[in-house]
């Protein structure tokens, strides 16, 4: 925050130490794909001395040693942790994927972090910034997480820095754009042949000093005369913003009187406002060029992280309960307090097996400790609740993550991150506590996967392994859901989007050796009768010896949606003996479950048993069950059987400018718009009812239609009659 020449305290290859929670900073990087998050992390690692110019550490490993799937796709698909040392602090940089399909990895990063850097590219449109960042910014605001904004790609920008600041103020300001202001102004060099002027330094608005990188090394200098006018205007606005957030009420009076305010006082007030999440500085950054180690803005950014962002001690620990649900006070973030940690990510290593990334919230975790692992399972509208699990587990060796590498770790104090291998089958979201005082942390919000992909085993060997492997895949990635649909008999993998599904299927093949074939998702249809009808079921067989004899007459009438199947007995005179009434009902219900026309369950009908015949010797329970089923099938032949399709209640939240396009698209999906509601930030919530068959891939369409700014939720509403032409086409197909 204070402009000065800085060399950092991290030595190349040296692992930063965290002896106490006060020395730790956990910072998550958030941004859209292509914004430069990973490049920024590498630049910060270089500036701090964690890696050399080639991006290597002492053992020759590179910071960019990503999974093969990431190298092939050219984008991050998982959370990566890179610790660096700066001013006697350990800074854990949590690099998250920018693609919206991998929001589960982003949520894990948010859980492990105490502050957030929102990385936005000046080379991309404002809609891309809003689509990727606005919802996450609002989530951070709801819990008071400190945030700052880093603008990248100014060398090739289509948008100048001052315009990017205005865009960020509009998107992130939440009605107060003066809470999102720059701390530095970019300094540019002469234009090159391509018409772009390189970023060569920054001018500090509070100190007036310039960090000049034009020589390849960071050198401080006073601002040049040509920039003084823009500097004074930006500085005045920044000072006013700091005063507005200051707890010192005398500052405003002194400022209005024209008194010169002490720079140290302004910096202290700024750091406090940033730490409590009420002021959000904007910085520009570019990686180092030439032989220089410190890229433009990297020193300033590391200073902001260590001085302005809070330590874990200053952040509240998430709520905790006992395993049976009794509330407990959250322990303090203290290295000497009882242990409380959480598995924020689970991955598989081909050599060591399952690896759990832990955030220690309280106490100290050491190798060979015995801990209590408790998981509350995950609840999802399409799944049964997975069982809560508990076990006492011995912790093996600890390691500190460094990109794709692991470094030995003696102990992990409160506030720090560590990796543990083979932690007794622990899943993402599980809580670790002392074995004598088991606790359970409240779960973090998980996204609802809305893209269904039907999967089936490719061969017999794959079929035997598919179910347990899918369970392991979901345990690693809580943004995935597996549904075993009893109505369609289909195994459905619910994903966040196409990229998410492709990565999950590739992990099945390459990581677990299971081949699967995909198929279109089938929605569970139902059947019902269109009108009242009657049916006669006659099951008479005589082939010598004991025969079979049962006759029953039924009436079937349609009922209101959601009624199910009712069975009514109106037999008089004992034509069907009392002991066989239930047999007829069993046969009717069994046939209703199998369907009477297209093989879908029959619902919303009343079946009335009117009459029948029996034989004193040949009648039996099985015979009357068969007769009941035959009677229902005959009744179906005498009327039109309607196909019912599931209809979902859909809520689509989009910017106002996309409302018309979204409503038109929903209408094309046979949807009925039932209302709109104005939401904050110039957005509208469109409520509609849409057949589920029409919204299987809607998450992909909506993302394209709204440039990534729209999101939607869905919930089952009811089954409704399918249009006759579609039902006929389905029967013929």
XYZ file of C-alpha atoms in Angstrom:
733
model
C 0.000 0.000 0.000
C 2.889 2.358 0.756
C 5.018 2.883 -2.349
C 8.575 1.740 -1.833
C 11.257 -0.408 -3.353
C 10.687 -3.975 -2.248
C 12.613 -7.159 -2.789
C 10.284 -9.529 -0.958
C 11.307 -12.083 1.641
C 10.743 -15.321 -0.255
C 13.786 -17.110 -1.605
C 13.444 -19.112 -4.776
C 12.335 -22.595 -3.869
C 11.994 -21.767 -0.177
C 8.725 -22.811 1.387
C 7.068 -19.934 3.282
C 6.457 -20.636 6.947
C 3.367 -19.854 8.994
C 4.148 -19.919 12.682
C 0.908 -18.259 13.772
C -2.485 -17.338 12.317
C -1.485 -13.654 12.272
C 1.212 -14.448 9.697
C -1.200 -16.076 7.216
C -3.197 -14.516 4.397
C -5.593 -16.668 2.369
C -6.621 -14.946 -0.867
C -8.831 -16.401 -3.596
C -8.543 -15.127 -7.165
C -11.875 -14.813 -8.988
C -12.417 -13.890 -12.614
C -13.734 -14.903 -16.005
C -11.831 -17.257 -18.309
C -8.929 -15.506 -19.947
C -8.740 -12.727 -17.367
C -5.183 -13.718 -16.445
C -5.582 -15.176 -12.941
C -2.993 -17.919 -13.395
C -0.556 -15.522 -15.075
C -1.016 -13.114 -12.172
C -0.327 -15.882 -9.635
C 2.869 -16.763 -11.488
C 3.887 -13.080 -11.552
C 3.323 -12.792 -7.790
C 5.314 -15.973 -7.202
C 8.148 -14.550 -9.282
C 8.044 -11.169 -7.517
C 8.203 -12.843 -4.109
C 11.066 -15.121 -5.102
C 9.001 -18.318 -4.855
C 10.061 -19.225 -8.415
C 12.750 -18.057 -10.804
C 12.318 -16.463 -14.228
C 11.668 -19.888 -15.785
C 8.909 -20.509 -13.260
C 10.936 -23.229 -11.540
C 11.751 -24.014 -7.922
C 14.830 -25.736 -6.519
C 13.731 -29.273 -7.414
C 13.189 -28.279 -11.062
C 9.390 -28.471 -10.895
C 7.412 -25.673 -12.489
C 4.539 -23.750 -11.037
C 2.538 -24.573 -14.159
C 2.741 -28.361 -13.760
C -1.000 -28.806 -14.255
C -3.008 -31.916 -15.006
C -2.846 -33.239 -18.563
C -6.509 -32.366 -19.051
C -5.782 -28.702 -18.214
C -2.852 -28.566 -20.606
C -4.932 -30.111 -23.372
C -7.884 -27.777 -22.866
C -5.803 -24.666 -22.262
C -7.807 -23.665 -19.176
C -7.877 -24.374 -15.461
C -10.498 -26.851 -14.335
C -9.556 -27.166 -10.668
C -8.532 -25.138 -7.643
C -4.776 -24.591 -7.313
C -2.923 -23.272 -4.243
C 0.371 -21.368 -4.509
C 1.922 -20.097 -1.230
C 4.371 -17.197 -1.355
C 6.299 -15.321 1.344
C 6.067 -11.541 1.688
C 7.017 -9.309 4.622
C 7.202 -12.269 7.016
C 3.733 -13.422 5.947
C 2.674 -16.614 4.228
C 0.228 -15.726 1.460
C -1.813 -18.658 0.138
C -2.960 -17.694 -3.360
C -5.972 -19.788 -4.382
C -6.279 -19.784 -8.162
C -9.791 -20.798 -9.256
C -11.117 -21.782 -12.704
C -12.771 -18.948 -14.594
C -15.182 -21.091 -16.589
C -18.653 -20.996 -15.003
C -18.974 -24.786 -15.260
C -16.366 -25.202 -12.514
C -18.096 -23.053 -9.925
C -17.729 -25.910 -7.422
C -13.957 -25.339 -7.419
C -14.590 -21.613 -7.002
C -16.825 -22.204 -3.979
C -14.104 -24.373 -2.414
C -11.648 -21.508 -2.888
C -14.064 -19.059 -1.288
C -14.464 -21.373 1.711
C -10.715 -21.601 2.228
C -10.058 -17.860 1.770
C -10.405 -14.781 3.952
C -10.286 -12.221 1.134
C -10.792 -12.131 -2.629
C -9.010 -10.580 -5.614
C -11.357 -10.085 -8.558
C -9.260 -10.228 -11.717
C -10.820 -8.468 -14.718
C -9.380 -8.118 -18.186
C -9.416 -4.798 -19.999
C -9.350 -6.804 -23.247
C -12.813 -8.314 -22.672
C -16.314 -6.913 -22.737
C -18.059 -5.602 -19.628
C -20.735 -8.305 -19.985
C -18.083 -10.996 -19.523
C -16.909 -9.309 -16.327
C -20.447 -9.014 -14.973
C -21.397 -12.565 -15.922
C -18.413 -14.173 -14.235
C -18.000 -11.945 -11.195
C -21.172 -10.167 -10.105
C -22.855 -13.123 -8.377
C -19.644 -14.080 -6.571
C -19.079 -10.459 -5.534
C -22.549 -10.376 -3.999
C -21.871 -13.622 -2.127
C -18.663 -12.150 -0.702
C -20.510 -8.966 0.238
C -23.157 -10.988 2.098
C -20.516 -12.425 4.445
C -18.374 -9.261 4.599
C -15.369 -10.741 2.811
C -12.825 -8.061 1.837
C -12.393 -7.635 -1.920
C -10.087 -5.805 -4.311
C -10.042 -5.570 -8.108
C -7.029 -6.184 -10.349
C -7.161 -5.011 -13.977
C -5.029 -7.029 -16.412
C -4.198 -6.950 -20.130
C -3.912 -3.176 -20.256
C -1.117 -3.596 -22.837
C -3.631 -4.936 -25.371
C -6.732 -3.334 -23.919
C -9.779 -2.417 -25.892
C -10.941 -0.506 -22.810
C -8.767 2.180 -21.095
C -8.058 1.936 -17.377
C -10.303 4.822 -16.322
C -13.212 3.263 -18.204
C -12.498 -0.105 -16.550
C -12.677 1.633 -13.170
C -16.107 3.045 -14.086
C -17.276 -0.400 -15.253
C -16.073 -1.993 -12.005
C -17.786 0.737 -9.979
C -21.049 0.048 -11.808
C -20.822 -3.742 -11.519
C -19.330 -4.035 -8.038
C -20.253 -0.761 -6.361
C -23.744 -1.982 -5.370
C -25.087 1.536 -5.594
C -21.908 3.206 -4.319
C -19.313 3.458 -7.119
C -17.086 5.574 -4.837
C -16.410 2.411 -2.838
C -14.532 1.000 -5.865
C -11.633 3.338 -6.675
C -8.047 3.033 -7.950
C -5.036 3.305 -5.635
C -2.649 3.784 -8.540
C -2.791 5.170 -12.076
C -1.068 3.229 -14.855
C 1.942 4.740 -16.604
C 2.377 3.834 -20.243
C 5.376 3.828 -22.523
C 5.455 4.883 -26.164
C 3.123 3.139 -28.607
C 4.527 0.172 -30.475
C 3.968 -0.828 -34.116
C 0.724 -2.543 -33.137
C -0.673 0.735 -31.763
C -0.601 -0.444 -28.128
C 1.310 1.399 -25.410
C 2.952 -0.962 -22.888
C 2.299 -0.622 -19.167
C 5.599 0.584 -17.688
C 4.696 1.639 -14.164
C 2.190 2.910 -11.617
C 1.658 6.274 -9.945
C 0.643 6.033 -6.289
C -2.312 8.328 -5.658
C -1.563 8.759 -1.962
C 2.222 9.196 -2.111
C 2.636 10.673 -5.580
C 5.553 8.341 -6.261
C 5.941 6.409 -9.531
C 7.161 2.816 -9.694
C 8.920 2.736 -13.054
C 9.586 -0.650 -14.718
C 10.690 0.638 -18.128
C 14.273 -0.466 -17.475
C 13.235 -4.004 -16.517
C 13.696 -3.327 -12.808
C 11.422 -1.511 -10.398
C 12.648 2.057 -9.725
C 10.820 4.813 -7.849
C 10.556 8.304 -9.351
C 8.396 11.433 -8.963
C 5.427 11.858 -11.332
C 6.057 13.710 -14.590
C 4.336 17.018 -15.248
C 2.161 15.689 -18.057
C 0.307 13.399 -15.671
C -0.272 15.815 -12.808
C -3.784 16.893 -13.826
C -5.223 13.371 -14.042
C -3.274 12.447 -10.903
C -4.799 15.307 -8.858
C -8.370 14.506 -9.963
C -8.025 10.795 -9.176
C -6.273 11.514 -5.881
C -9.004 13.899 -4.764
C -11.688 11.300 -5.426
C -9.692 8.598 -3.608
C -9.101 10.796 -0.569
C -12.802 11.634 -0.394
C -13.627 7.935 -0.623
C -11.231 7.115 2.206
C -12.616 9.913 4.385
C -16.166 8.664 3.785
C -15.129 5.246 5.153
C -12.949 6.583 7.981
C -13.907 6.069 11.604
C -12.261 9.443 12.402
C -15.104 11.955 12.026
C -12.695 14.902 12.198
C -11.045 14.022 8.885
C -13.944 15.375 6.825
C -13.914 18.721 8.645
C -10.151 19.055 8.194
C -10.421 18.146 4.523
C -13.186 20.699 3.902
C -11.094 23.378 5.626
C -8.311 22.662 3.162
C -5.930 21.165 5.737
C -3.207 18.873 4.404
C -4.007 15.329 5.551
C -1.156 13.138 6.681
C -0.439 10.347 4.155
C 0.168 7.775 6.912
C -3.256 8.540 8.397
C -4.937 8.094 5.013
C -3.114 4.810 4.420
C -4.079 3.475 7.857
C -7.746 4.396 7.313
C -7.636 2.845 3.850
C -6.210 -0.425 5.166
C -8.889 -0.621 7.865
C -11.675 0.045 5.328
C -10.315 -2.654 3.026
C -10.025 -5.151 5.887
C -13.646 -4.722 6.950
C -14.879 -5.001 3.372
C -16.335 -1.517 2.938
C -13.789 -0.176 0.431
C -12.507 -1.997 -2.637
C -9.289 -0.728 -4.235
C -8.595 -1.161 -7.940
C -5.056 -1.927 -9.113
C -3.446 -2.592 -12.484
C -0.960 -5.425 -12.965
C 1.216 -6.889 -15.707
C 3.797 -9.707 -15.578
C 7.496 -8.919 -15.567
C 9.186 -8.322 -18.905
C 12.815 -8.492 -19.897
C 15.074 -9.534 -17.039
C 13.035 -7.915 -14.315
C 11.656 -10.045 -11.506
C 8.896 -7.749 -10.312
C 6.087 -7.158 -12.775
C 4.105 -3.927 -12.808
C 1.776 -3.871 -9.819
C 2.999 -7.087 -8.181
C 4.757 -5.363 -5.274
C 1.769 -3.073 -4.708
C -0.588 -6.039 -4.821
C 1.430 -8.096 -2.339
C 1.584 -5.082 -0.028
C -2.191 -4.731 -0.265
C -2.670 -8.417 0.560
C -0.395 -8.405 3.615
C -1.355 -4.961 4.956
C -4.959 -4.455 3.883
C -6.463 -7.949 3.905
C -7.308 -9.520 7.264
C -5.553 -12.433 8.911
C -7.602 -15.565 9.717
C -7.801 -14.306 13.319
C -9.955 -11.391 12.129
C -12.461 -13.567 10.239
C -15.337 -15.396 11.931
C -15.164 -19.195 11.954
C -18.216 -20.795 10.234
C -20.943 -22.104 12.523
C -20.491 -25.494 14.161
C -22.723 -28.082 15.810
C -22.251 -31.450 17.412
C -22.774 -34.404 15.046
C -26.352 -34.765 16.333
C -27.170 -31.134 15.489
C -26.821 -29.353 18.831
C -25.372 -25.837 18.314
C -21.933 -25.127 19.701
C -20.001 -21.857 19.941
C -17.445 -21.564 17.170
C -13.883 -21.865 18.501
C -11.436 -19.019 18.079
C -8.808 -19.044 15.349
C -6.054 -19.902 17.791
C -3.181 -22.332 17.286
C -3.591 -23.528 20.896
C -7.387 -24.043 20.724
C -9.095 -27.406 20.038
C -8.746 -28.647 16.463
C -11.342 -27.684 13.871
C -10.575 -28.198 10.187
C -12.487 -28.869 6.989
C -11.850 -30.749 3.756
C -12.313 -28.050 1.100
C -11.195 -30.156 -1.857
C -10.617 -33.829 -2.641
C -8.527 -35.051 -5.543
C -6.888 -38.265 -6.733
C -3.173 -38.694 -7.296
C -2.046 -41.644 -9.465
C 0.765 -42.450 -7.003
C -0.584 -41.688 -3.520
C -4.340 -42.073 -4.073
C -6.858 -39.713 -2.494
C -5.504 -36.316 -1.382
C -7.542 -33.986 0.865
C -6.893 -30.232 0.942
C -7.671 -28.953 4.453
C -8.302 -25.498 5.869
C -7.513 -25.476 9.570
C -9.852 -23.016 11.283
C -8.731 -23.632 14.862
C -5.982 -25.487 16.692
C -2.952 -27.143 15.108
C -2.899 -30.284 12.975
C 0.184 -32.499 13.209
C 1.224 -35.768 11.580
C 0.161 -38.905 13.450
C -2.704 -37.056 15.188
C -5.926 -39.019 15.605
C -8.875 -36.901 14.481
C -12.606 -37.364 14.238
C -13.896 -37.086 10.654
C -17.584 -36.253 10.370
C -19.617 -35.626 7.223
C -23.266 -34.634 7.068
C -23.797 -35.890 3.538
C -25.273 -33.856 0.714
C -28.953 -33.259 0.044
C -30.191 -32.585 -3.464
C -33.704 -32.392 -4.924
C -32.996 -35.282 -7.305
C -31.097 -37.467 -4.854
C -31.718 -39.149 -1.570
C -29.666 -37.702 1.241
C -26.284 -39.398 1.376
C -25.696 -40.904 4.816
C -23.824 -38.996 7.483
C -20.546 -40.698 8.236
C -18.180 -40.558 11.195
C -14.862 -42.188 11.948
C -11.710 -41.725 13.992
C -8.783 -41.485 11.586
C -5.042 -41.264 12.059
C -3.468 -38.436 10.081
C -0.437 -39.323 7.994
C 2.195 -36.964 6.637
C 1.244 -33.335 6.009
C 2.277 -31.389 2.953
C 1.936 -27.851 1.697
C 0.448 -27.528 -1.812
C 2.486 -25.581 -4.347
C 0.605 -25.651 -7.646
C 0.854 -29.265 -8.799
C 3.584 -30.106 -6.272
C 3.582 -31.055 -2.583
C 6.150 -29.917 0.000
C 6.617 -31.541 3.432
C 4.954 -29.702 6.307
C 5.759 -30.213 10.002
C 2.444 -28.825 11.302
C -0.513 -26.778 10.096
C -1.587 -23.967 12.431
C -5.013 -22.329 12.535
C -5.648 -20.319 9.391
C -3.243 -22.279 7.198
C -3.820 -24.891 4.469
C -2.403 -28.398 4.224
C -2.804 -31.590 2.209
C -3.251 -35.059 3.705
C -3.208 -38.303 1.739
C -5.573 -41.235 2.367
C -7.636 -39.561 5.064
C -9.923 -42.513 5.711
C -12.260 -41.873 2.782
C -13.007 -38.292 3.851
C -15.127 -36.343 1.365
C -15.213 -32.696 0.375
C -17.050 -30.763 3.101
C -16.184 -33.168 5.939
C -15.143 -31.751 9.314
C -12.037 -32.756 11.281
C -12.037 -32.215 15.031
C -10.437 -33.623 18.160
C -11.379 -37.254 18.738
C -12.649 -36.384 22.217
C -14.925 -33.530 21.106
C -16.434 -34.225 17.659
C -17.848 -31.219 15.788
C -19.565 -30.602 12.452
C -19.201 -27.376 10.468
C -22.149 -25.914 8.607
C -21.881 -26.701 4.874
C -21.062 -24.039 2.338
C -23.619 -23.337 -0.416
C -23.350 -25.683 -3.367
C -24.548 -24.890 -6.874
C -27.406 -26.886 -8.345
C -26.160 -28.786 -11.429
C -28.746 -28.329 -14.158
C -27.354 -30.169 -17.202
C -28.352 -33.864 -17.256
C -26.204 -36.418 -19.080
C -27.413 -40.002 -19.363
C -24.563 -42.517 -18.971
C -24.324 -46.275 -19.341
C -21.395 -48.638 -19.021
C -19.633 -49.413 -22.295
C -19.029 -53.068 -21.416
C -19.527 -55.668 -18.715
C -16.227 -54.847 -16.989
C -17.190 -51.169 -16.921
C -20.656 -51.961 -15.561
C -19.215 -53.634 -12.471
C -17.059 -50.580 -11.649
C -19.369 -47.745 -12.738
C -21.453 -47.256 -9.584
C -18.584 -47.089 -7.037
C -16.506 -44.918 -9.360
C -19.365 -42.459 -9.816
C -19.652 -42.268 -6.029
C -15.942 -41.436 -5.770
C -16.265 -38.825 -8.506
C -19.112 -37.091 -6.653
C -17.197 -37.265 -3.357
C -14.389 -35.315 -5.049
C -16.616 -32.814 -6.852
C -19.742 -31.794 -4.909
C -20.966 -29.829 -7.943
C -21.735 -33.189 -9.590
C -24.812 -35.251 -8.779
C -25.611 -38.836 -9.713
C -29.254 -39.853 -10.084
C -30.481 -43.401 -10.466
C -33.882 -42.666 -11.985
C -36.285 -45.414 -10.976
C -38.907 -44.414 -13.572
C -36.654 -44.453 -16.630
C -34.007 -46.887 -15.353
C -31.379 -44.379 -16.462
C -28.204 -43.324 -14.664
C -27.973 -39.542 -14.933
C -24.897 -37.429 -14.232
C -26.046 -33.877 -13.439
C -23.358 -31.333 -14.353
C -22.908 -27.564 -14.385
C -22.474 -27.417 -18.153
C -20.922 -29.056 -21.191
C -17.310 -28.407 -20.179
C -18.006 -29.811 -16.700
C -19.565 -32.972 -18.151
C -16.660 -33.455 -20.589
C -14.106 -33.223 -17.771
C -16.101 -35.611 -15.563
C -16.370 -38.183 -18.353
C -12.669 -37.836 -19.126
C -11.820 -38.385 -15.467
C -13.911 -41.572 -15.539
C -11.881 -42.826 -18.481
C -8.354 -41.668 -17.656
C -8.305 -41.584 -13.856
C -10.523 -44.573 -13.045
C -10.347 -46.638 -16.230
C -14.119 -46.783 -16.742
C -15.563 -46.298 -20.223
C -19.108 -45.011 -20.536
C -21.440 -44.168 -23.391
C -23.650 -41.115 -23.171
C -27.301 -40.986 -24.169
C -30.019 -38.320 -24.200
C -31.651 -37.665 -20.859
C -35.114 -39.191 -20.606
C -37.745 -37.399 -18.552
C -40.122 -39.543 -16.483
C -43.473 -39.573 -18.302
C -46.819 -40.720 -16.897
C -50.079 -42.012 -18.365
C -53.677 -41.301 -17.440
C -57.165 -41.962 -18.819
C -58.875 -39.214 -20.784
C -62.435 -40.370 -19.924
C -64.468 -42.837 -17.922
C -64.404 -46.422 -19.200
C -64.940 -50.016 -18.074
C -62.908 -53.169 -18.442
C -63.428 -56.880 -17.947
C -60.583 -59.097 -16.820
C -61.093 -62.814 -17.385
C -58.401 -65.294 -16.429
C -59.674 -68.842 -16.930
C -57.325 -71.777 -17.548
C -58.139 -75.474 -17.257
C -55.548 -77.992 -18.339
C -56.278 -80.923 -16.063
C -55.813 -80.893 -12.358
C -55.956 -77.622 -10.430
C -56.946 -74.731 -12.758
C -57.103 -70.937 -12.564
C -60.343 -68.996 -12.520
C -60.924 -65.312 -11.866
C -63.215 -62.737 -13.464
C -63.511 -59.097 -12.441
C -65.245 -56.067 -13.888
C -63.877 -52.601 -13.176
C -64.700 -48.994 -13.950
C -61.897 -46.449 -14.408
C -62.351 -42.677 -14.261
C -59.804 -39.854 -14.403
C -59.025 -37.826 -11.277
C -57.400 -34.474 -10.564
C -53.632 -34.167 -11.189
C -51.489 -35.429 -8.350
C -54.107 -37.848 -7.008
C -52.302 -41.065 -7.884
C -54.246 -44.323 -8.145
C -57.349 -44.904 -5.992
C -58.987 -48.306 -5.628
C -62.637 -48.608 -4.551
C -64.550 -51.810 -3.765
C -68.262 -51.807 -4.755
C -68.811 -55.540 -5.030
C -72.147 -56.745 -3.689
C -73.442 -60.239 -3.121
C -70.001 -61.797 -2.725
C -69.401 -62.267 -6.445
C -65.744 -61.672 -5.640
C -64.892 -63.254 -2.268
C -63.561 -60.823 0.293
C -60.164 -62.513 0.478
C -59.611 -61.795 -3.233
C -60.557 -58.080 -3.219
C -57.001 -57.152 -2.218
C -55.699 -59.512 -4.906
C -57.540 -57.559 -7.580
C -56.127 -54.333 -6.155
C -52.583 -55.747 -6.222
C -52.996 -56.724 -9.863
C -54.418 -53.310 -10.794
C -51.646 -51.410 -9.027
C -48.924 -53.621 -10.480
C -50.277 -53.054 -14.000
C -50.608 -49.296 -13.325
C -46.938 -49.172 -12.341
C -45.997 -50.898 -15.624
C -48.272 -48.664 -17.704
C -51.096 -49.498 -20.063
C -50.104 -47.851 -23.350
C -46.496 -46.676 -23.731
C -44.912 -48.318 -20.695
C -45.104 -45.341 -18.328
C -46.742 -45.453 -14.873
C -50.500 -44.817 -14.806
C -51.598 -42.049 -12.415
C -54.571 -39.904 -11.452
C -57.330 -42.510 -11.888
C -59.941 -44.144 -9.679
C -60.410 -47.866 -10.259
C -63.726 -49.229 -8.964
C -64.304 -52.977 -8.679
C -67.942 -53.516 -9.680
C -68.459 -57.254 -10.097
C -66.775 -60.537 -10.802
C -66.921 -64.317 -10.655
C -65.013 -66.937 -8.748
C -64.647 -70.716 -8.501
C -64.652 -72.564 -5.219
C -61.590 -74.620 -6.230
C -59.741 -72.871 -9.059
C -59.826 -69.263 -7.806
C -56.643 -68.005 -6.130
C -54.753 -64.876 -5.173
C -52.554 -65.131 -8.274
C -55.548 -65.655 -10.571
C -57.334 -62.531 -9.329
C -54.139 -60.476 -9.554
C -53.848 -61.483 -13.194
C -57.546 -60.736 -13.792
C -57.181 -57.272 -12.250
C -54.257 -56.475 -14.548
C -56.163 -57.751 -17.601
C -59.214 -55.661 -16.678
C -57.095 -52.483 -16.487
C -55.511 -53.185 -19.886
C -58.926 -53.790 -21.453
C -60.233 -50.548 -19.953
C -57.309 -48.716 -21.520
C -58.221 -50.129 -24.927
C -61.646 -48.525 -24.642
C -60.513 -44.908 -24.193
C -57.738 -42.501 -25.096
C -54.702 -42.747 -22.841
C -52.977 -39.421 -22.363
C -49.235 -39.044 -21.910
C -48.276 -36.703 -19.070
C -44.931 -34.894 -19.041
C -43.206 -33.242 -16.070
C -43.390 -29.466 -15.910
C -40.848 -27.391 -13.996
C -41.192 -24.054 -12.269
C -38.326 -21.970 -13.613
C -36.908 -18.700 -12.289
C -34.529 -16.917 -14.674
C -32.537 -13.945 -13.341
C -31.145 -11.786 -16.165
C -30.113 -8.181 -16.812
C -33.032 -6.051 -17.980
C -31.630 -5.815 -21.510
C -32.052 -9.585 -22.013
C -35.592 -9.985 -20.670
C -37.233 -9.893 -24.109
C -34.859 -12.455 -25.590
C -35.284 -14.783 -22.604
C -39.087 -14.600 -22.661
C -39.111 -15.275 -26.411
C -36.852 -18.287 -25.936
C -39.035 -19.666 -23.129
C -42.103 -19.325 -25.346
C -40.306 -21.345 -28.029
C -39.842 -24.091 -25.436
C -43.606 -24.321 -24.824
C -43.104 -22.298 -21.654
C -45.693 -20.092 -19.957
C -44.389 -16.932 -18.348
C -46.294 -16.474 -15.097
C -44.717 -13.225 -13.941
C -41.683 -10.986 -13.644
C -40.098 -9.325 -10.631
C -37.624 -6.469 -10.554
C -34.389 -7.397 -8.820
C -31.420 -5.331 -7.673
C -28.735 -4.171 -10.060
C -30.987 -3.577 -13.098
C -31.970 -7.242 -13.269
C -35.300 -8.989 -13.690
C -36.488 -12.354 -12.405
C -38.650 -14.088 -15.004
C -40.877 -16.831 -13.598
C -42.225 -19.448 -15.983
C -43.530 -23.002 -16.222
C -41.718 -25.074 -18.827
C -41.875 -28.794 -19.749
C -38.765 -30.500 -18.431
C -38.137 -32.090 -21.815
C -37.529 -28.586 -23.194
C -34.958 -27.386 -20.643
C -32.462 -30.242 -20.544
C -29.753 -28.053 -22.103
C -31.218 -24.699 -21.085
C -28.230 -23.823 -18.916
C -26.048 -23.820 -22.055
C -28.552 -21.794 -24.087
C -29.083 -19.218 -21.339
C -25.361 -18.685 -20.940
C -25.041 -18.015 -24.670
C -28.194 -15.901 -24.852
C -27.155 -13.562 -22.009
C -23.362 -13.550 -22.510
C -22.944 -15.460 -19.276
C -24.893 -12.972 -17.152
C -28.081 -15.026 -16.685
C -28.752 -17.814 -14.209
C -31.777 -19.905 -13.443
C -33.292 -22.299 -10.952
C -35.779 -25.074 -11.557
C -38.087 -27.173 -9.420
C -40.583 -29.882 -10.304
C -44.148 -28.545 -10.364
C -46.439 -31.306 -11.695
C -47.199 -33.554 -14.659
C -49.391 -32.154 -17.447
C -50.854 -33.664 -20.653
C -48.392 -33.667 -23.514
C -49.605 -32.110 -26.792
C -51.226 -34.890 -28.897
C -48.861 -34.452 -31.847
C -45.799 -34.793 -29.622
C -47.275 -37.769 -27.800
C -48.032 -39.482 -31.107
C -44.519 -38.820 -32.370
C -43.117 -40.295 -29.157
C -45.252 -43.435 -29.497
C -44.197 -43.884 -33.105
C -40.537 -43.356 -32.215
